[in-house]
Amino acid sequence: MTVGVALNASDALNQVDATVELAREAAAAGLRSAWFGQTFGADSPQLAAIVGREVPGLHVGTSAIPVFGRHPLLVSSQAQTAQAATHGRYHLGLALGTKLLTETGFGLPFARPIALLREFLTALRQLTQTGTADFHGELLTAATPFPARVPGAENGVPLLVAAMGPQSLRVSGELADGILPYLAGPRALAEHIVPALTAAAEAAGRPAPRIVALVSGVVTDDVETVRTKAAEQLAFYERIPSYARVIELSGGRRAADVAVIGDERTVAAETRRYRDAGATEVVFSGTEIAGEADRRRTWALLGELAG
């Protein structure tokens, strides 16, 4: 099972330099992949491309770019460039985003997100696989009067979706290569997410999908203090219906209830539970929450599990 980490250096003096150093440390620990979130700060495909060039062998991914406020032609250019820069080690994650951030940040109505996701994926698949598109949908148009292929990215770009709800899972199974669920515990994966996604992929005649489970967690001895801090940091997600639903399906009431926090034995056992629930890859996020010593301790364990 592939094990990776999400890298967060947004508080550094230079985020790019600090991220590259973290990525080198992750690779040295034996981790297989590094992932980058997308908010309103650093451009995650650019960051992935830089890290992929600087740290050979490490797979890099975006988790995840919201489809609102973007266009398939522009995202395709970003993703193909990152793929060429990394010689095939880039993985593109997309997301629906949230009503709050979409309407507050972009001034766009958060309307018909599933329909937009379907059209976005359809056009983007054409672009990343063929370098051309002639898509005229109800919500967007993507056409290429000039070629959109980036030399060096001929093998395409893996497309993943931060999907957890029934409709987004259906679209992802039909059109994407896999999903990036976050705060979805093993129970939610095994009983709800993996079966729905797999059924949709099979019905569409597509290969078995990847399930890249993003897990908030850290190895530490100060479990109660760290869990309290995690509860504060993750509370935002409890106000988003899709996350609130998947937390409940996982058996939790709050987001911190599905965080993996404990000693090496506890974290290793929980990581294996994700594998047994159907995760093909596990990516830990928030490993910096308990300080540098516990982050390094966490990465050491995850590197062992990746080996």
mmCIF file of C-alpha atoms in Angstrom:
data_model
loop_
_atom_site.group_PDB
_atom_site.id
_atom_site.type_symbol
_atom_site.label_atom_id
_atom_site.label_comp_id
_atom_site.label_asym_id
_atom_site.label_seq_id
_atom_site.Cartn_x
_atom_site.Cartn_y
_atom_site.Cartn_z
ATOM 1 C CA MET A 1 0.000 0.000 0.000
ATOM 2 C CA THR A 2 1.303 3.421 -0.931
ATOM 3 C CA VAL A 3 1.647 5.804 2.008
ATOM 4 C CA GLY A 4 2.188 9.533 1.624
ATOM 5 C CA VAL A 5 1.850 12.845 3.431
ATOM 6 C CA ALA A 6 0.304 16.223 2.794
ATOM 7 C CA LEU A 7 2.919 18.972 3.044
ATOM 8 C CA ASN A 8 2.086 22.306 4.627
ATOM 9 C CA ALA A 9 4.709 25.048 4.796
ATOM 10 C CA SER A 10 2.370 28.021 4.543
ATOM 11 C CA ASP A 11 3.881 29.610 7.675
ATOM 12 C CA ALA A 12 7.479 29.478 6.380
ATOM 13 C CA LEU A 13 9.477 32.507 5.278
ATOM 14 C CA ASN A 14 9.511 31.039 1.762
ATOM 15 C CA GLN A 15 6.819 28.439 1.203
ATOM 16 C CA VAL A 16 8.382 26.960 -1.933
ATOM 17 C CA ASP A 17 11.848 26.504 -0.422
ATOM 18 C CA ALA A 18 10.445 25.063 2.789
ATOM 19 C CA THR A 19 8.149 22.687 0.896
ATOM 20 C CA VAL A 20 11.040 21.308 -1.127
ATOM 21 C CA GLU A 21 12.991 20.632 2.067
ATOM 22 C CA LEU A 22 10.001 18.882 3.625
ATOM 23 C CA ALA A 23 9.590 16.785 0.491
ATOM 24 C CA ARG A 24 13.237 15.720 0.619
ATOM 25 C CA GLU A 25 12.749 14.691 4.232
ATOM 26 C CA ALA A 26 9.587 12.754 3.355
ATOM 27 C CA ALA A 27 11.351 10.857 0.581
ATOM 28 C CA ALA A 28 14.296 10.082 2.855
ATOM 29 C CA ALA A 29 11.852 8.655 5.403
ATOM 30 C CA GLY A 30 10.568 6.225 2.798
ATOM 31 C CA LEU A 31 7.280 7.938 1.978
ATOM 32 C CA ARG A 32 6.029 7.462 -1.567
ATOM 33 C CA SER A 33 4.005 10.609 -2.262
ATOM 34 C CA ALA A 34 3.584 14.243 -1.255
ATOM 35 C CA TRP A 35 0.315 16.118 -1.667
ATOM 36 C CA PHE A 36 -0.550 19.811 -1.725
ATOM 37 C CA GLY A 37 -3.796 21.510 -0.838
ATOM 38 C CA GLN A 38 -5.301 24.348 -2.848
ATOM 39 C CA THR A 39 -6.759 27.407 -1.171
ATOM 40 C CA PHE A 40 -6.178 31.025 -2.168
ATOM 41 C CA GLY A 41 -2.427 30.926 -1.608
ATOM 42 C CA ALA A 42 0.211 28.884 -3.419
ATOM 43 C CA ASP A 43 -0.678 27.296 -6.750
ATOM 44 C CA SER A 44 -0.608 23.587 -5.975
ATOM 45 C CA PRO A 45 0.208 22.237 -9.481
ATOM 46 C CA GLN A 46 3.196 24.601 -9.684
ATOM 47 C CA LEU A 47 4.303 23.548 -6.221
ATOM 48 C CA ALA A 48 3.953 19.880 -7.194
ATOM 49 C CA ALA A 49 5.939 20.419 -10.386
ATOM 50 C CA ILE A 50 8.784 22.094 -8.486
ATOM 51 C CA VAL A 51 8.882 19.424 -5.804
ATOM 52 C CA GLY A 52 8.717 16.645 -8.382
ATOM 53 C CA ARG A 53 11.725 18.099 -10.191
ATOM 54 C CA GLU A 54 13.706 18.635 -7.010
ATOM 55 C CA VAL A 55 12.918 15.261 -5.417
ATOM 56 C CA PRO A 56 13.246 12.496 -8.039
ATOM 57 C CA GLY A 57 11.136 9.415 -7.438
ATOM 58 C CA LEU A 58 8.594 11.084 -5.175
ATOM 59 C CA HIS A 59 5.059 11.119 -6.562
ATOM 60 C CA VAL A 60 3.296 14.463 -6.152
ATOM 61 C CA GLY A 61 -0.370 15.348 -6.160
ATOM 62 C CA THR A 62 -2.899 18.123 -5.802
ATOM 63 C CA SER A 63 -5.677 17.634 -3.268
ATOM 64 C CA ALA A 64 -7.707 19.305 -4.507
ATOM 65 C CA ILE A 65 -8.526 22.098 -6.973
ATOM 66 C CA PRO A 66 -12.164 23.290 -6.785
ATOM 67 C CA VAL A 67 -13.922 23.256 -10.149
ATOM 68 C CA PHE A 68 -15.780 26.495 -9.456
ATOM 69 C CA GLY A 69 -13.713 29.465 -10.603
ATOM 70 C CA ARG A 70 -11.547 27.301 -12.898
ATOM 71 C CA HIS A 71 -11.777 26.147 -16.494
ATOM 72 C CA PRO A 72 -10.729 22.766 -17.946
ATOM 73 C CA LEU A 73 -8.435 24.389 -20.528
ATOM 74 C CA LEU A 74 -6.440 26.188 -17.833
ATOM 75 C CA VAL A 75 -6.374 23.271 -15.405
ATOM 76 C CA SER A 76 -5.277 20.976 -18.232
ATOM 77 C CA SER A 77 -2.345 23.286 -19.012
ATOM 78 C CA GLN A 78 -1.307 23.309 -15.359
ATOM 79 C CA ALA A 79 -1.651 19.551 -14.946
ATOM 80 C CA GLN A 80 0.110 18.584 -18.169
ATOM 81 C CA THR A 81 2.976 20.950 -17.417
ATOM 82 C CA ALA A 82 3.369 19.395 -13.964
ATOM 83 C CA GLN A 83 3.221 15.935 -15.524
ATOM 84 C CA ALA A 84 5.962 16.760 -18.017
ATOM 85 C CA ALA A 85 8.079 18.368 -15.296
ATOM 86 C CA THR A 86 7.833 15.269 -13.093
ATOM 87 C CA HIS A 87 8.094 12.701 -15.915
ATOM 88 C CA GLY A 88 4.784 11.067 -15.088
ATOM 89 C CA ARG A 89 4.664 11.422 -11.294
ATOM 90 C CA TYR A 90 1.888 14.027 -11.009
ATOM 91 C CA HIS A 91 -1.677 13.266 -9.868
ATOM 92 C CA LEU A 92 -4.447 15.843 -10.236
ATOM 93 C CA GLY A 93 -7.178 16.083 -7.629
ATOM 94 C CA LEU A 94 -10.382 18.037 -8.188
ATOM 95 C CA ALA A 95 -13.069 19.077 -5.722
ATOM 96 C CA LEU A 96 -16.508 20.620 -5.695
ATOM 97 C CA GLY A 97 -15.391 23.120 -3.079
ATOM 98 C CA THR A 98 -17.867 24.693 -0.678
ATOM 99 C CA LYS A 99 -20.736 27.141 -0.990
ATOM 100 C CA LEU A 100 -19.101 29.527 1.484
ATOM 101 C CA LEU A 101 -15.720 29.775 -0.255
ATOM 102 C CA THR A 102 -17.170 29.738 -3.772
ATOM 103 C CA GLU A 103 -19.678 32.500 -3.214
ATOM 104 C CA THR A 104 -17.549 34.585 -0.848
ATOM 105 C CA GLY A 105 -14.230 34.233 -2.686
ATOM 106 C CA PHE A 106 -15.256 34.090 -6.348
ATOM 107 C CA GLY A 107 -18.641 35.741 -6.222
ATOM 108 C CA LEU A 108 -20.078 32.776 -8.115
ATOM 109 C CA PRO A 109 -23.309 30.971 -7.232
ATOM 110 C CA PHE A 110 -22.676 27.476 -5.896
ATOM 111 C CA ALA A 111 -25.243 26.069 -8.295
ATOM 112 C CA ARG A 112 -25.511 22.573 -9.818
ATOM 113 C CA PRO A 113 -22.124 21.371 -8.555
ATOM 114 C CA ILE A 114 -22.586 17.746 -9.686
ATOM 115 C CA ALA A 115 -23.530 18.775 -13.210
ATOM 116 C CA LEU A 116 -20.511 21.086 -13.356
ATOM 117 C CA LEU A 117 -18.235 18.325 -12.084
ATOM 118 C CA ARG A 118 -19.488 15.956 -14.775
ATOM 119 C CA GLU A 119 -18.892 18.472 -17.567
ATOM 120 C CA PHE A 120 -15.528 19.540 -16.147
ATOM 121 C CA LEU A 121 -14.269 15.956 -15.972
ATOM 122 C CA THR A 122 -15.538 15.128 -19.444
ATOM 123 C CA ALA A 123 -13.736 18.066 -21.026
ATOM 124 C CA LEU A 124 -10.615 17.657 -18.909
ATOM 125 C CA ARG A 125 -10.293 13.956 -19.790
ATOM 126 C CA GLN A 126 -10.319 14.843 -23.499
ATOM 127 C CA LEU A 127 -7.685 17.514 -22.992
ATOM 128 C CA THR A 128 -5.266 15.496 -20.867
ATOM 129 C CA GLN A 129 -5.539 12.372 -22.998
ATOM 130 C CA THR A 130 -5.549 13.852 -26.498
ATOM 131 C CA GLY A 131 -4.464 17.476 -26.183
ATOM 132 C CA THR A 132 -7.679 18.546 -27.888
ATOM 133 C CA ALA A 133 -11.287 19.105 -26.914
ATOM 134 C CA ASP A 134 -14.543 19.922 -28.616
ATOM 135 C CA PHE A 135 -16.913 19.958 -25.673
ATOM 136 C CA HIS A 136 -20.029 22.104 -25.621
ATOM 137 C CA GLY A 137 -21.987 21.452 -22.458
ATOM 138 C CA GLU A 138 -24.791 23.155 -20.662
ATOM 139 C CA LEU A 139 -22.507 24.834 -18.125
ATOM 140 C CA LEU A 140 -19.167 25.159 -19.891
ATOM 141 C CA THR A 141 -17.464 25.001 -23.276
ATOM 142 C CA ALA A 142 -13.952 23.722 -23.910
ATOM 143 C CA ALA A 143 -12.677 23.796 -27.475
ATOM 144 C CA THR A 144 -9.146 23.906 -28.857
ATOM 145 C CA PRO A 145 -8.572 26.041 -31.960
ATOM 146 C CA PHE A 146 -4.888 25.397 -31.213
ATOM 147 C CA PRO A 147 -3.377 22.172 -29.813
ATOM 148 C CA ALA A 148 -3.415 21.910 -26.042
ATOM 149 C CA ARG A 149 -0.936 19.051 -25.719
ATOM 150 C CA VAL A 150 2.163 19.591 -23.570
ATOM 151 C CA PRO A 151 5.073 17.503 -24.921
ATOM 152 C CA GLY A 152 6.278 15.183 -22.202
ATOM 153 C CA ALA A 153 2.792 14.543 -20.845
ATOM 154 C CA GLU A 154 1.686 12.131 -23.548
ATOM 155 C CA ASN A 155 0.616 9.449 -21.075
ATOM 156 C CA GLY A 156 -2.052 11.698 -19.629
ATOM 157 C CA VAL A 157 -2.741 12.761 -16.055
ATOM 158 C CA PRO A 158 -4.490 10.663 -13.388
ATOM 159 C CA LEU A 159 -7.735 12.413 -12.451
ATOM 160 C CA LEU A 160 -8.992 12.056 -8.874
ATOM 161 C CA VAL A 161 -11.979 13.675 -7.177
ATOM 162 C CA ALA A 162 -12.511 14.585 -3.536
ATOM 163 C CA ALA A 163 -15.821 12.718 -3.653
ATOM 164 C CA MET A 164 -17.752 11.235 -0.733
ATOM 165 C CA GLY A 165 -21.459 11.723 -1.473
ATOM 166 C CA PRO A 166 -23.557 9.357 -3.622
ATOM 167 C CA GLN A 167 -23.820 11.664 -6.641
ATOM 168 C CA SER A 168 -20.186 12.724 -6.733
ATOM 169 C CA LEU A 169 -19.112 9.101 -6.264
ATOM 170 C CA ARG A 170 -21.238 8.071 -9.238
ATOM 171 C CA VAL A 171 -19.696 10.750 -11.459
ATOM 172 C CA SER A 172 -16.185 9.904 -10.230
ATOM 173 C CA GLY A 173 -16.659 6.203 -10.886
ATOM 174 C CA GLU A 174 -17.795 6.932 -14.415
ATOM 175 C CA LEU A 175 -15.272 9.602 -15.392
ATOM 176 C CA ALA A 176 -12.317 9.755 -12.976
ATOM 177 C CA ASP A 177 -9.489 7.401 -12.026
ATOM 178 C CA GLY A 178 -10.255 7.471 -8.328
ATOM 179 C CA ILE A 179 -11.182 9.574 -5.320
ATOM 180 C CA LEU A 180 -9.593 11.536 -2.474
ATOM 181 C CA PRO A 181 -11.943 11.200 0.516
ATOM 182 C CA TYR A 182 -11.039 13.218 3.617
ATOM 183 C CA LEU A 183 -12.302 12.622 7.157
ATOM 184 C CA ALA A 184 -13.946 9.421 5.943
ATOM 185 C CA GLY A 185 -13.114 6.686 8.435
ATOM 186 C CA PRO A 186 -12.782 2.985 7.650
ATOM 187 C CA ARG A 187 -16.464 2.309 8.359
ATOM 188 C CA ALA A 188 -17.650 4.966 5.912
ATOM 189 C CA LEU A 189 -15.186 3.722 3.306
ATOM 190 C CA ALA A 190 -16.085 0.054 3.591
ATOM 191 C CA GLU A 191 -19.847 0.397 3.924
ATOM 192 C CA HIS A 192 -20.675 3.389 1.749
ATOM 193 C CA ILE A 193 -17.899 4.972 -0.300
ATOM 194 C CA VAL A 194 -15.965 2.074 -1.814
ATOM 195 C CA PRO A 195 -19.046 0.028 -2.835
ATOM 196 C CA ALA A 196 -20.735 3.005 -4.511
ATOM 197 C CA LEU A 197 -17.599 4.067 -6.355
ATOM 198 C CA THR A 198 -16.716 0.548 -7.477
ATOM 199 C CA ALA A 199 -20.242 -0.127 -8.736
ATOM 200 C CA ALA A 200 -20.229 3.074 -10.796
ATOM 201 C CA ALA A 201 -16.837 2.264 -12.310
ATOM 202 C CA GLU A 202 -17.901 -1.276 -13.178
ATOM 203 C CA ALA A 203 -21.128 -0.052 -14.768
ATOM 204 C CA ALA A 204 -19.122 2.373 -16.903
ATOM 205 C CA GLY A 205 -16.642 -0.334 -17.928
ATOM 206 C CA ARG A 206 -13.759 1.448 -16.220
ATOM 207 C CA PRO A 207 -10.848 -0.111 -14.303
ATOM 208 C CA ALA A 208 -10.974 -0.540 -10.535
ATOM 209 C CA PRO A 209 -10.723 2.985 -9.095
ATOM 210 C CA ARG A 210 -8.025 4.270 -6.763
ATOM 211 C CA ILE A 211 -9.098 5.244 -3.260
ATOM 212 C CA VAL A 212 -6.568 7.707 -1.839
ATOM 213 C CA ALA A 213 -7.735 8.132 1.738
ATOM 214 C CA LEU A 214 -6.626 11.399 3.322
ATOM 215 C CA VAL A 215 -6.307 10.913 7.062
ATOM 216 C CA SER A 216 -5.756 13.581 9.678
ATOM 217 C CA GLY A 217 -3.320 12.054 12.133
ATOM 218 C CA VAL A 218 -0.054 12.052 14.043
ATOM 219 C CA VAL A 219 2.056 9.845 16.299
ATOM 220 C CA THR A 220 2.289 11.358 19.764
ATOM 221 C CA ASP A 221 2.260 10.493 23.472
ATOM 222 C CA ASP A 222 0.248 13.609 24.355
ATOM 223 C CA VAL A 223 -2.963 12.264 22.893
ATOM 224 C CA GLU A 224 -5.542 14.348 24.760
ATOM 225 C CA THR A 225 -3.801 17.686 24.183
ATOM 226 C CA VAL A 226 -3.293 16.979 20.482
ATOM 227 C CA ARG A 227 -6.868 15.757 20.018
ATOM 228 C CA THR A 228 -8.160 18.959 21.605
ATOM 229 C CA LYS A 229 -6.038 20.992 19.220
ATOM 230 C CA ALA A 230 -7.227 18.860 16.283
ATOM 231 C CA ALA A 231 -10.834 19.471 17.315
ATOM 232 C CA GLU A 232 -10.233 23.214 17.061
ATOM 233 C CA GLN A 233 -8.486 23.023 13.696
ATOM 234 C CA LEU A 234 -10.983 20.634 12.101
ATOM 235 C CA ALA A 235 -14.176 22.257 13.419
ATOM 236 C CA PHE A 236 -14.594 24.136 10.124
ATOM 237 C CA TYR A 237 -15.423 20.886 8.333
ATOM 238 C CA GLU A 238 -18.268 20.118 10.697
ATOM 239 C CA ARG A 239 -20.229 23.024 9.166
ATOM 240 C CA ILE A 240 -19.992 21.545 5.661
ATOM 241 C CA PRO A 241 -22.840 19.070 5.024
ATOM 242 C CA SER A 242 -20.788 16.570 2.995
ATOM 243 C CA TYR A 243 -18.152 16.327 5.719
ATOM 244 C CA ALA A 244 -20.680 16.236 8.544
ATOM 245 C CA ARG A 245 -22.396 13.313 6.800
ATOM 246 C CA VAL A 246 -19.233 11.285 6.274
ATOM 247 C CA ILE A 247 -18.057 11.911 9.849
ATOM 248 C CA GLU A 248 -21.373 10.517 11.082
ATOM 249 C CA LEU A 249 -21.116 7.528 8.728
ATOM 250 C CA SER A 250 -17.663 6.911 10.180
ATOM 251 C CA GLY A 251 -19.127 6.690 13.676
ATOM 252 C CA GLY A 252 -18.039 10.126 14.873
ATOM 253 C CA ARG A 253 -19.808 13.243 16.074
ATOM 254 C CA ARG A 254 -16.964 15.693 15.505
ATOM 255 C CA ALA A 255 -14.216 15.796 12.898
ATOM 256 C CA ALA A 256 -11.568 15.055 15.524
ATOM 257 C CA ASP A 257 -13.324 11.774 16.282
ATOM 258 C CA VAL A 258 -12.003 10.334 13.015
ATOM 259 C CA ALA A 259 -8.492 11.744 13.443
ATOM 260 C CA VAL A 260 -5.824 9.082 14.013
ATOM 261 C CA ILE A 261 -3.852 10.165 17.086
ATOM 262 C CA GLY A 262 -1.767 7.893 19.296
ATOM 263 C CA ASP A 263 1.449 5.939 19.598
ATOM 264 C CA GLU A 264 3.102 3.951 16.810
ATOM 265 C CA ARG A 265 1.067 0.826 17.435
ATOM 266 C CA THR A 266 -2.220 2.754 17.361
ATOM 267 C CA VAL A 267 -1.447 4.677 14.182
ATOM 268 C CA ALA A 268 -0.109 1.585 12.388
ATOM 269 C CA ALA A 269 -3.234 -0.389 13.280
ATOM 270 C CA GLU A 270 -5.544 2.395 12.096
ATOM 271 C CA THR A 271 -3.606 2.740 8.842
ATOM 272 C CA ARG A 272 -4.112 -0.964 8.197
ATOM 273 C CA ARG A 273 -7.835 -0.538 8.913
ATOM 274 C CA TYR A 274 -8.010 1.953 6.052
ATOM 275 C CA ARG A 275 -6.314 -0.570 3.796
ATOM 276 C CA ASP A 276 -8.739 -3.292 4.857
ATOM 277 C CA ALA A 277 -11.645 -0.906 4.190
ATOM 278 C CA GLY A 278 -10.574 -0.539 0.561
ATOM 279 C CA ALA A 279 -8.056 2.303 0.511
ATOM 280 C CA THR A 280 -5.389 1.736 -2.126
ATOM 281 C CA GLU A 281 -3.318 4.612 -0.757
ATOM 282 C CA VAL A 282 -3.253 6.442 2.573
ATOM 283 C CA VAL A 283 -2.078 10.048 2.877
ATOM 284 C CA PHE A 284 -1.635 11.591 6.322
ATOM 285 C CA SER A 285 -2.308 15.291 6.766
ATOM 286 C CA GLY A 286 -1.852 17.594 9.738
ATOM 287 C CA THR A 287 1.238 15.727 10.902
ATOM 288 C CA GLU A 288 2.764 19.033 12.013
ATOM 289 C CA ILE A 289 0.045 19.645 14.632
ATOM 290 C CA ALA A 290 2.069 18.297 17.594
ATOM 291 C CA GLY A 291 5.405 19.894 16.694
ATOM 292 C CA GLU A 292 8.513 18.907 14.783
ATOM 293 C CA ALA A 293 9.566 15.962 16.933
ATOM 294 C CA ASP A 294 6.210 14.215 16.609
ATOM 295 C CA ARG A 295 6.004 15.045 12.895
ATOM 296 C CA ARG A 296 9.335 13.316 12.310
ATOM 297 C CA ARG A 297 8.227 10.430 14.497
ATOM 298 C CA THR A 298 5.066 10.107 12.421
ATOM 299 C CA TRP A 299 6.925 10.196 9.122
ATOM 300 C CA ALA A 300 9.344 7.540 10.343
ATOM 301 C CA LEU A 301 6.466 5.189 11.106
ATOM 302 C CA LEU A 302 4.649 5.937 7.851
ATOM 303 C CA GLY A 303 7.861 5.337 5.921
ATOM 304 C CA GLU A 304 8.117 1.907 7.514
ATOM 305 C CA LEU A 305 4.517 1.143 6.581
ATOM 306 C CA ALA A 306 5.149 2.301 3.014
ATOM 307 C CA GLY A 307 8.125 -0.062 2.754
#
